[in-house]
GROMACS .gro file of C-alpha atoms in nm:
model
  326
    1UNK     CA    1   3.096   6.595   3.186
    2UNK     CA    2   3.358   6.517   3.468
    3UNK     CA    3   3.696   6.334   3.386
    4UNK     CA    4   3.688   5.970   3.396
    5UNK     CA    5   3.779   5.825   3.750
    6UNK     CA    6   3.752   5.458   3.718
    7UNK     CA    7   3.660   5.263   4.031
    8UNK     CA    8   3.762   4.886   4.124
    9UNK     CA    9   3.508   4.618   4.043
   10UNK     CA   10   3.584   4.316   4.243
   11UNK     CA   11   3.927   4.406   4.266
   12UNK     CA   12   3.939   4.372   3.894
   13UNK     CA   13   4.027   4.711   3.743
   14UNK     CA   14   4.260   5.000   3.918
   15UNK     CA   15   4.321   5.351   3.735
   16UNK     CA   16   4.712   5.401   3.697
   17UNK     CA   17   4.828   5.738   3.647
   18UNK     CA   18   5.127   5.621   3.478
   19UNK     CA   19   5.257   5.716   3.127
   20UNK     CA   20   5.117   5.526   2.808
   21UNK     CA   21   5.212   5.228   2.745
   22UNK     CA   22   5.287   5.149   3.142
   23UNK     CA   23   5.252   4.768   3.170
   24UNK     CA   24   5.056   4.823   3.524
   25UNK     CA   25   4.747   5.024   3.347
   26UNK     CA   26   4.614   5.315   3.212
   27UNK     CA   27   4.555   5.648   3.302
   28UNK     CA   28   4.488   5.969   3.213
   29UNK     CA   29   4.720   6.053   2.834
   30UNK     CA   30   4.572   6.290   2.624
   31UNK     CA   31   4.385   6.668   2.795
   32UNK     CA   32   4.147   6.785   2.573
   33UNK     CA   33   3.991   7.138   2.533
   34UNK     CA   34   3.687   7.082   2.698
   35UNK     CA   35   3.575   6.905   2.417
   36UNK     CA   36   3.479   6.527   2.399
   37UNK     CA   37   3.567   6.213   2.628
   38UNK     CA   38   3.685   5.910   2.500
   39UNK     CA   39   3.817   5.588   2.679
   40UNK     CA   40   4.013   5.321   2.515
   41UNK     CA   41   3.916   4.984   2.649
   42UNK     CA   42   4.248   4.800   2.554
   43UNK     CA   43   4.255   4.389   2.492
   44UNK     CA   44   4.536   4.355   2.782
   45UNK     CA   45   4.742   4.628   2.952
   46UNK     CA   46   5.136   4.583   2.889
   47UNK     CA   47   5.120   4.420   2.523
   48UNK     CA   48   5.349   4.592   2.285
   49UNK     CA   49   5.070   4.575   2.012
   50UNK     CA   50   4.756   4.735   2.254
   51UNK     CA   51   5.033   5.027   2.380
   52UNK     CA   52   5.088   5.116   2.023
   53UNK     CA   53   4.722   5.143   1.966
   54UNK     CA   54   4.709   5.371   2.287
   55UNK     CA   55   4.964   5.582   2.174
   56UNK     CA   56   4.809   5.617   1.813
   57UNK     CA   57   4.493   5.692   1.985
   58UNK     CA   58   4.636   5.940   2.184
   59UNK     CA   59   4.792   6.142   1.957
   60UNK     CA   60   4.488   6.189   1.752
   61UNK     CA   61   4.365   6.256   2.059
   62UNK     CA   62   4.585   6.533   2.140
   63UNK     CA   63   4.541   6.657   1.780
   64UNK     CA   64   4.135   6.680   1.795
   65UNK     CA   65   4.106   6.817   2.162
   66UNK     CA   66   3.973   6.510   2.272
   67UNK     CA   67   3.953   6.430   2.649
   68UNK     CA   68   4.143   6.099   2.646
   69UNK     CA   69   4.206   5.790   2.871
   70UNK     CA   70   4.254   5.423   2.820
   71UNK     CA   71   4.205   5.123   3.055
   72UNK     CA   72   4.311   4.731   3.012
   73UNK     CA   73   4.243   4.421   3.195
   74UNK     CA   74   4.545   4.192   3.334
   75UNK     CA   75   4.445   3.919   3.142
   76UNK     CA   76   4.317   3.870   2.749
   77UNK     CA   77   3.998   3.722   2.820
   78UNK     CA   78   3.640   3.866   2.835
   79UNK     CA   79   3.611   3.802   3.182
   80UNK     CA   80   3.917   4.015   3.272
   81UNK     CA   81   3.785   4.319   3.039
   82UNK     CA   82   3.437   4.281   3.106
   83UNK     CA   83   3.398   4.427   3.450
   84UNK     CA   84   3.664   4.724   3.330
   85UNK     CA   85   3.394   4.820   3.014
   86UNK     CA   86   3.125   4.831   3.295
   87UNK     CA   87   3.327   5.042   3.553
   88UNK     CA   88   3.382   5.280   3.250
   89UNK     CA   89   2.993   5.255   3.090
   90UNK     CA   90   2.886   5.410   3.458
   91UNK     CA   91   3.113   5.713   3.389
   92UNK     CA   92   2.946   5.782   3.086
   93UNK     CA   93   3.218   5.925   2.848
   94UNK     CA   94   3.111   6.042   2.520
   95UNK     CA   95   3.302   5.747   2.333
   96UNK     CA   96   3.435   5.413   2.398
   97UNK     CA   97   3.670   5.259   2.151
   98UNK     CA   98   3.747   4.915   2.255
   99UNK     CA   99   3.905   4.584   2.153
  100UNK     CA  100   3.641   4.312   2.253
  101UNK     CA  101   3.830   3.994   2.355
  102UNK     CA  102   3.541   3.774   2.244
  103UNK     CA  103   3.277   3.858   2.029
  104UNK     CA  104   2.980   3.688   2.163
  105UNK     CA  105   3.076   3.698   2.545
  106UNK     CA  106   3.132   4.108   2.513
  107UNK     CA  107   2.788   4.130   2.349
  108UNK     CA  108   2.556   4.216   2.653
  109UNK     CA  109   2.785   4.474   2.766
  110UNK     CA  110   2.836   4.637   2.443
  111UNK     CA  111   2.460   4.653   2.386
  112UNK     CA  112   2.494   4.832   2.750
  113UNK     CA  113   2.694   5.087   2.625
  114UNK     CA  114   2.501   5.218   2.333
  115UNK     CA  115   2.181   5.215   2.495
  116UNK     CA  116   2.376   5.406   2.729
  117UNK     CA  117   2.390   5.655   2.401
  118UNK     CA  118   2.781   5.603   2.434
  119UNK     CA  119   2.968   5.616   2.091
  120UNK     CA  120   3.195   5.294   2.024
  121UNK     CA  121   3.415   5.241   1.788
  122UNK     CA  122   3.588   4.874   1.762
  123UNK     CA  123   3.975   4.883   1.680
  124UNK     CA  124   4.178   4.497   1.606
  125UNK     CA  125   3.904   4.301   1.698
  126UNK     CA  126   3.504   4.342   1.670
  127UNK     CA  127   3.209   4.233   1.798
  128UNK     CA  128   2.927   3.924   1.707
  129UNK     CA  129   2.748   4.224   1.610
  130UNK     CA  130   2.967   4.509   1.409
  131UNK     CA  131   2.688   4.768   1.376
  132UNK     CA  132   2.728   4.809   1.757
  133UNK     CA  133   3.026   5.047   1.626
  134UNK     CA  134   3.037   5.308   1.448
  135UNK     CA  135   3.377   5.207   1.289
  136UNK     CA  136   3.594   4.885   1.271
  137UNK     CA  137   3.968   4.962   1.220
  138UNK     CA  138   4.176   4.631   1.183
  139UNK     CA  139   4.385   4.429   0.963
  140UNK     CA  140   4.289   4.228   0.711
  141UNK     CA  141   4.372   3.903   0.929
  142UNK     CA  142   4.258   3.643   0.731
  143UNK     CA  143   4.459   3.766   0.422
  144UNK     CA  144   4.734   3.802   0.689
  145UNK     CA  145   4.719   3.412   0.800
  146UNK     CA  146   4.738   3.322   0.449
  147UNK     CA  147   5.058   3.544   0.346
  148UNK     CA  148   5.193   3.352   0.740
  149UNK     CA  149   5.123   3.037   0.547
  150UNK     CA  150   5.313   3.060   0.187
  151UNK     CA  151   5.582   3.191   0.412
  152UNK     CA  152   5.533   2.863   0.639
  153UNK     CA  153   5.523   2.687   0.319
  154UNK     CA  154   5.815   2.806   0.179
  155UNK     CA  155   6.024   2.725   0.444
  156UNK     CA  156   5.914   2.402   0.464
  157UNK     CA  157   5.959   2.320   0.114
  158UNK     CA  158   5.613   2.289   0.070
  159UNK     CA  159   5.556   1.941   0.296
  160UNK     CA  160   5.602   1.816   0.622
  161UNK     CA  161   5.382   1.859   0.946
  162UNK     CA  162   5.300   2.232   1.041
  163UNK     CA  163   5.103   2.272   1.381
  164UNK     CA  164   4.883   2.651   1.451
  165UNK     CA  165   4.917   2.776   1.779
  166UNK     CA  166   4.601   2.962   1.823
  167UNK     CA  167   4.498   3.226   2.115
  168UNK     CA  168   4.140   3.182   2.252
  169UNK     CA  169   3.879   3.066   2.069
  170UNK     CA  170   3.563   3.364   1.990
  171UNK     CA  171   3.857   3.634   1.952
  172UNK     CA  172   3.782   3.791   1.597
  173UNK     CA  173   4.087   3.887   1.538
  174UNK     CA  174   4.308   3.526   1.574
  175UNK     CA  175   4.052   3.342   1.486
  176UNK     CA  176   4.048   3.488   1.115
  177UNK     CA  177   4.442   3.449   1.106
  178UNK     CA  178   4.358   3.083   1.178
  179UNK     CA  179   4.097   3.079   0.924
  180UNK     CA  180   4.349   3.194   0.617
  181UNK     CA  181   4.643   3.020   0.711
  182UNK     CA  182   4.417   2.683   0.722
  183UNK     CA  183   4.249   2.734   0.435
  184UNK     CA  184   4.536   2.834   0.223
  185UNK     CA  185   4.726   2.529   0.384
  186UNK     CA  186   4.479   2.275   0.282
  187UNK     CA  187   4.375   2.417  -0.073
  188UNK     CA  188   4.748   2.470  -0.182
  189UNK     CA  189   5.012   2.274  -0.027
  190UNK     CA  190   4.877   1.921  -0.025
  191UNK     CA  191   5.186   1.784   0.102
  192UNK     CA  192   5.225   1.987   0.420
  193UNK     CA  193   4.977   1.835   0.688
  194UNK     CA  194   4.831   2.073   0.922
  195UNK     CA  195   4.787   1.949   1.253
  196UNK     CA  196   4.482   2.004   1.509
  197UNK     CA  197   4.476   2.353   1.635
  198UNK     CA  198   4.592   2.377   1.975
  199UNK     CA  199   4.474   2.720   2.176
  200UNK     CA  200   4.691   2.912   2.473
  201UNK     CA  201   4.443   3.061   2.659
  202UNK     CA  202   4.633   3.379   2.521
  203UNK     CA  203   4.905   3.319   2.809
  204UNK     CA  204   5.304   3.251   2.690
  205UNK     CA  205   5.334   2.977   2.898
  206UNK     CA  206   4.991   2.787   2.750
  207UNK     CA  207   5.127   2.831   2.445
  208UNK     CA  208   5.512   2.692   2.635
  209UNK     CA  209   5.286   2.363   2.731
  210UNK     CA  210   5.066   2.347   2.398
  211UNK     CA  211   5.382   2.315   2.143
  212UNK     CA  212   5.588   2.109   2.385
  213UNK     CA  213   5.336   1.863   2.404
  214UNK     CA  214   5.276   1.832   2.036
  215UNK     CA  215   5.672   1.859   1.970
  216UNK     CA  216   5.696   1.493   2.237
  217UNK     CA  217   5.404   1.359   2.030
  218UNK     CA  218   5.531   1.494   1.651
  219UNK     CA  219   5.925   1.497   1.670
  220UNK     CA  220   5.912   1.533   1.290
  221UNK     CA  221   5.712   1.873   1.322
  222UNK     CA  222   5.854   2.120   1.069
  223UNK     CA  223   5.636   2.497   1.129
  224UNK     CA  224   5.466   2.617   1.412
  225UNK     CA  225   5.260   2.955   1.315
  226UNK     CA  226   5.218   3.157   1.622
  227UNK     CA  227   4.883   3.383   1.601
  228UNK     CA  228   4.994   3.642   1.851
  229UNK     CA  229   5.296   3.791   2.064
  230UNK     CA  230   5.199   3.528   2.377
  231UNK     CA  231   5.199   3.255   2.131
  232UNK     CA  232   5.536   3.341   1.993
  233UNK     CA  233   5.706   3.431   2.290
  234UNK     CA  234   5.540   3.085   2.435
  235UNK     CA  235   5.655   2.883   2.161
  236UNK     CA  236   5.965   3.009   2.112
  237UNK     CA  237   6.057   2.921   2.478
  238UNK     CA  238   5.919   2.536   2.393
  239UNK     CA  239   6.160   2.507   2.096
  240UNK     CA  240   6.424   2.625   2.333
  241UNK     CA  241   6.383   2.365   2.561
  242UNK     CA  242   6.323   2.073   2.343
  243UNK     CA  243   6.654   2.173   2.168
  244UNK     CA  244   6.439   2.254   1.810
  245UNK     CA  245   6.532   2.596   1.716
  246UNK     CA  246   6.651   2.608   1.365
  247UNK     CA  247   6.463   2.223   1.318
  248UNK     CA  248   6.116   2.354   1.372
  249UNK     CA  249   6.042   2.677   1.188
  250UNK     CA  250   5.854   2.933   1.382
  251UNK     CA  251   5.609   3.198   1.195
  252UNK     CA  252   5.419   3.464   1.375
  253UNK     CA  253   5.176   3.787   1.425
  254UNK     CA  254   5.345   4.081   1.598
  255UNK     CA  255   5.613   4.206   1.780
  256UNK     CA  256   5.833   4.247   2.126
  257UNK     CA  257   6.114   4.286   2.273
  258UNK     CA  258   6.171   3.923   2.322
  259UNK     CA  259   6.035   3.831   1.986
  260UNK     CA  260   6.287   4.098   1.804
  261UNK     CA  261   6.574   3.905   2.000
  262UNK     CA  262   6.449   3.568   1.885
  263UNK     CA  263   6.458   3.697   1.529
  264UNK     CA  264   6.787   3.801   1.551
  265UNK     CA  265   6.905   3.498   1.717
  266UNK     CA  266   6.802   3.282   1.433
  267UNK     CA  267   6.452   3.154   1.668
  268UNK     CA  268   6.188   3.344   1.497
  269UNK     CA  269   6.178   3.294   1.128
  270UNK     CA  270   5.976   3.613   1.125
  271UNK     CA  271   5.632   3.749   1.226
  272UNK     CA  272   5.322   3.978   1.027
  273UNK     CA  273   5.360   4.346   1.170
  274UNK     CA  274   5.047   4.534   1.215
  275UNK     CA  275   5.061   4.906   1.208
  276UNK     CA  276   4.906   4.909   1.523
  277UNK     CA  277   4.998   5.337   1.587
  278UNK     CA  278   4.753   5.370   1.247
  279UNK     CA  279   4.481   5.139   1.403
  280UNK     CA  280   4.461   5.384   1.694
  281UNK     CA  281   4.469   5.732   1.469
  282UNK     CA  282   4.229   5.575   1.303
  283UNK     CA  283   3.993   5.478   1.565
  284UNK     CA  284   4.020   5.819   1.719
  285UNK     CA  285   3.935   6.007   1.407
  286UNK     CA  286   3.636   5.802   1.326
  287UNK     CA  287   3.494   5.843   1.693
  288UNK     CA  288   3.560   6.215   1.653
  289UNK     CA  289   3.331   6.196   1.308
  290UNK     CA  290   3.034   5.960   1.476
  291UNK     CA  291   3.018   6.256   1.764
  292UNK     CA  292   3.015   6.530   1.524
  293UNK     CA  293   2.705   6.350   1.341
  294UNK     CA  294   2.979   6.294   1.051
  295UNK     CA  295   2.924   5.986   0.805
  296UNK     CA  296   3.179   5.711   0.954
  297UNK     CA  297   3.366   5.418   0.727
  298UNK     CA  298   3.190   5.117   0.860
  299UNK     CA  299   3.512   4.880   0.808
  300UNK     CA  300   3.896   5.018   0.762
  301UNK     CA  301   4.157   4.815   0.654
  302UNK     CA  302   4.493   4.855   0.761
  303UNK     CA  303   4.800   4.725   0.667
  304UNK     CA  304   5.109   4.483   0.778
  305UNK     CA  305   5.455   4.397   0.672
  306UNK     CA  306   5.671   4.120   0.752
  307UNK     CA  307   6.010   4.141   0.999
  308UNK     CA  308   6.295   3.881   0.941
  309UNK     CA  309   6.649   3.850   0.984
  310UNK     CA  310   6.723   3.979   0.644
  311UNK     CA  311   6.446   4.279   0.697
  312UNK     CA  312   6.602   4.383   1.049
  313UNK     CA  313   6.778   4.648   0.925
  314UNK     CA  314   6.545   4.806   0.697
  315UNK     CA  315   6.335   5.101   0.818
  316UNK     CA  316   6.050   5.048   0.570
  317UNK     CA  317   5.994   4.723   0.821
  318UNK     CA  318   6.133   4.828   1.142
  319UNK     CA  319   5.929   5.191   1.199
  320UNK     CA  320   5.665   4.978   1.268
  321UNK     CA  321   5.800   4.763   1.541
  322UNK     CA  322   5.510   4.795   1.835
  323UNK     CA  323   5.597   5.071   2.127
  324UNK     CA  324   5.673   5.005   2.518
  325UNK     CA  325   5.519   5.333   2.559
  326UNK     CA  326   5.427   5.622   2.391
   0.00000   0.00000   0.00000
């Protein structure tokens, strides 16, 4: 089988040859032996969380002799990574492992792919239909949105007004970190109100206008949890300008560069880390296994730990900080 050249759909997807982790694309990372091809269909290209999945991938990659490469749409939305599945469906790797933004709206394309007899494997977020893949490798997110909420709750004191800033609605992933931090909002803290769920769009600055709004309207809001790194980074940019850092308490999923600062600057109370470089190895290994004819764990579990000010300094937290590149 020839290496994977991806070609532009509707101007929507362009093959970078930079290294992992570039924030313009993907492109070729691992050279194989002449043994399989696999493509990782990222959720968004430049996210600290989807490079470190890349660069777990990779490696394994390297270590199995697998023929690897990894694409990612500019956007984290369906429409953005649909058109970049189908580019790399017609080049007929041996594998796909991909992170479906949405898990009904990716359907018909996933269905594409394995009747294409390509191998997929889903990695942080899944499918309407999980028996599409031959693995799922992700977090337990609805256990993580209910540890984000006793943290929430704690530094609340247990009442007040705490608003969720969720992504896009139909992503499996956020949408379960909504699910536990609800639930475990309403069925043990019956003195903290949680507000309507406002949703991004998965950009930083819909999250920006979201929480700004609901700060003008709620001026006594205490917590804000954050589902991902463009919530964060969004709402830590409305409690900037509407003078609340330190008033408002800000709880989150994930990591970068801008959300490590805001920790240390007393923004971010602190955020569930994923182990995002595991996710990848994972995904990798388990593809490897489905094209050997191997048995395959349906569901993996991986799991998280949680970055504060006081945990800054402590590598059992910090070695798992999400990559820039590989």
């Amino acid at each position: 089988m020839k290496k994977i050249v991806t070609a532009g759909m509707a101007g929507a997807l362009v093959l970078f040859l930079a290294a992992c982790g570039d924030d313009d694309g993907g492109g070729a990372t691992a050279e194989g032996d002449g043994g399989y091809e696999v493509v990782y269909v990222q959720g968004v290209t430049g996210n600290p969380f989807f490079t470190s999945v890349t660069c777990g991938a990779e490696a394994a990659a390297t270590d199995l002799g697998v023929d690897f490469d990894y694409q990612g749409g500019k956007d984290y939305s369906a429409e953005a990574q649909t058109p970049i599945l189908q580019a790399v469906i017609a080049q007929q790797p041996d594998g796909i492992i991909v992170s479906p933004m949405a898990g009904e709206a990716m359907m018909p394309t996933l269905t594409e792919a394995q009747s294409a007899g390509i191998e997929l494997v889903f990695v942080d977020t899944t499918a309407s239909d999980q028996s599409l893949a031959a693995s799922f490798v992700a977090s337990d997110n609805v256990e993580g949105g209910r540890f984000a909420a006793e943290q929430t709750a704690e530094l609340v004191g247990g009442s007040g007004k705490v608003l969720v800033l969720g992504a896009t609605p139909g992503i499996s992933t956020t949408d379960a970190r909504v699910e536990g931090f609800v639930e475990t909002m309403e069925s043990e803290y019956p003195d903290i109100e949680v507000l309507e769920t406002q949703y991004s769009g998965s950009t930083p600055a819909g999250a920006t206008d979201k929480l700004s709004a609901v700060l003008s309207a709620n001026p006594d809001l205490a917590a804000v949890f954050a589902v991902s790194t463009q919530e964060v980074e969004g709402a830590i940019v409305a409690l900037e300008q509407a003078d609340a850092v330190g008033t408002v308490q800000l709880v989150g999923f994930d990591t970068s560069d801008p959300i490590v600062e805001a920790i240390e600057a007393g923004s971010v109370q602190g955020v569930v880390v994923q182990k995002p470089l595991d996710m990848g190895r994972q995904a990798m290994e388990q593809m490897v296994k489905a094209l050997d004819g191997e048995a395959t764990e349906a569901q993996i579990e991986t799991d998280y730990v949680f970055l504060t000010a006081a945990t800054l300094e402590d590598e059992d937290v910090t070695q798992y900080i999400y990559r820039n590149e590989c």
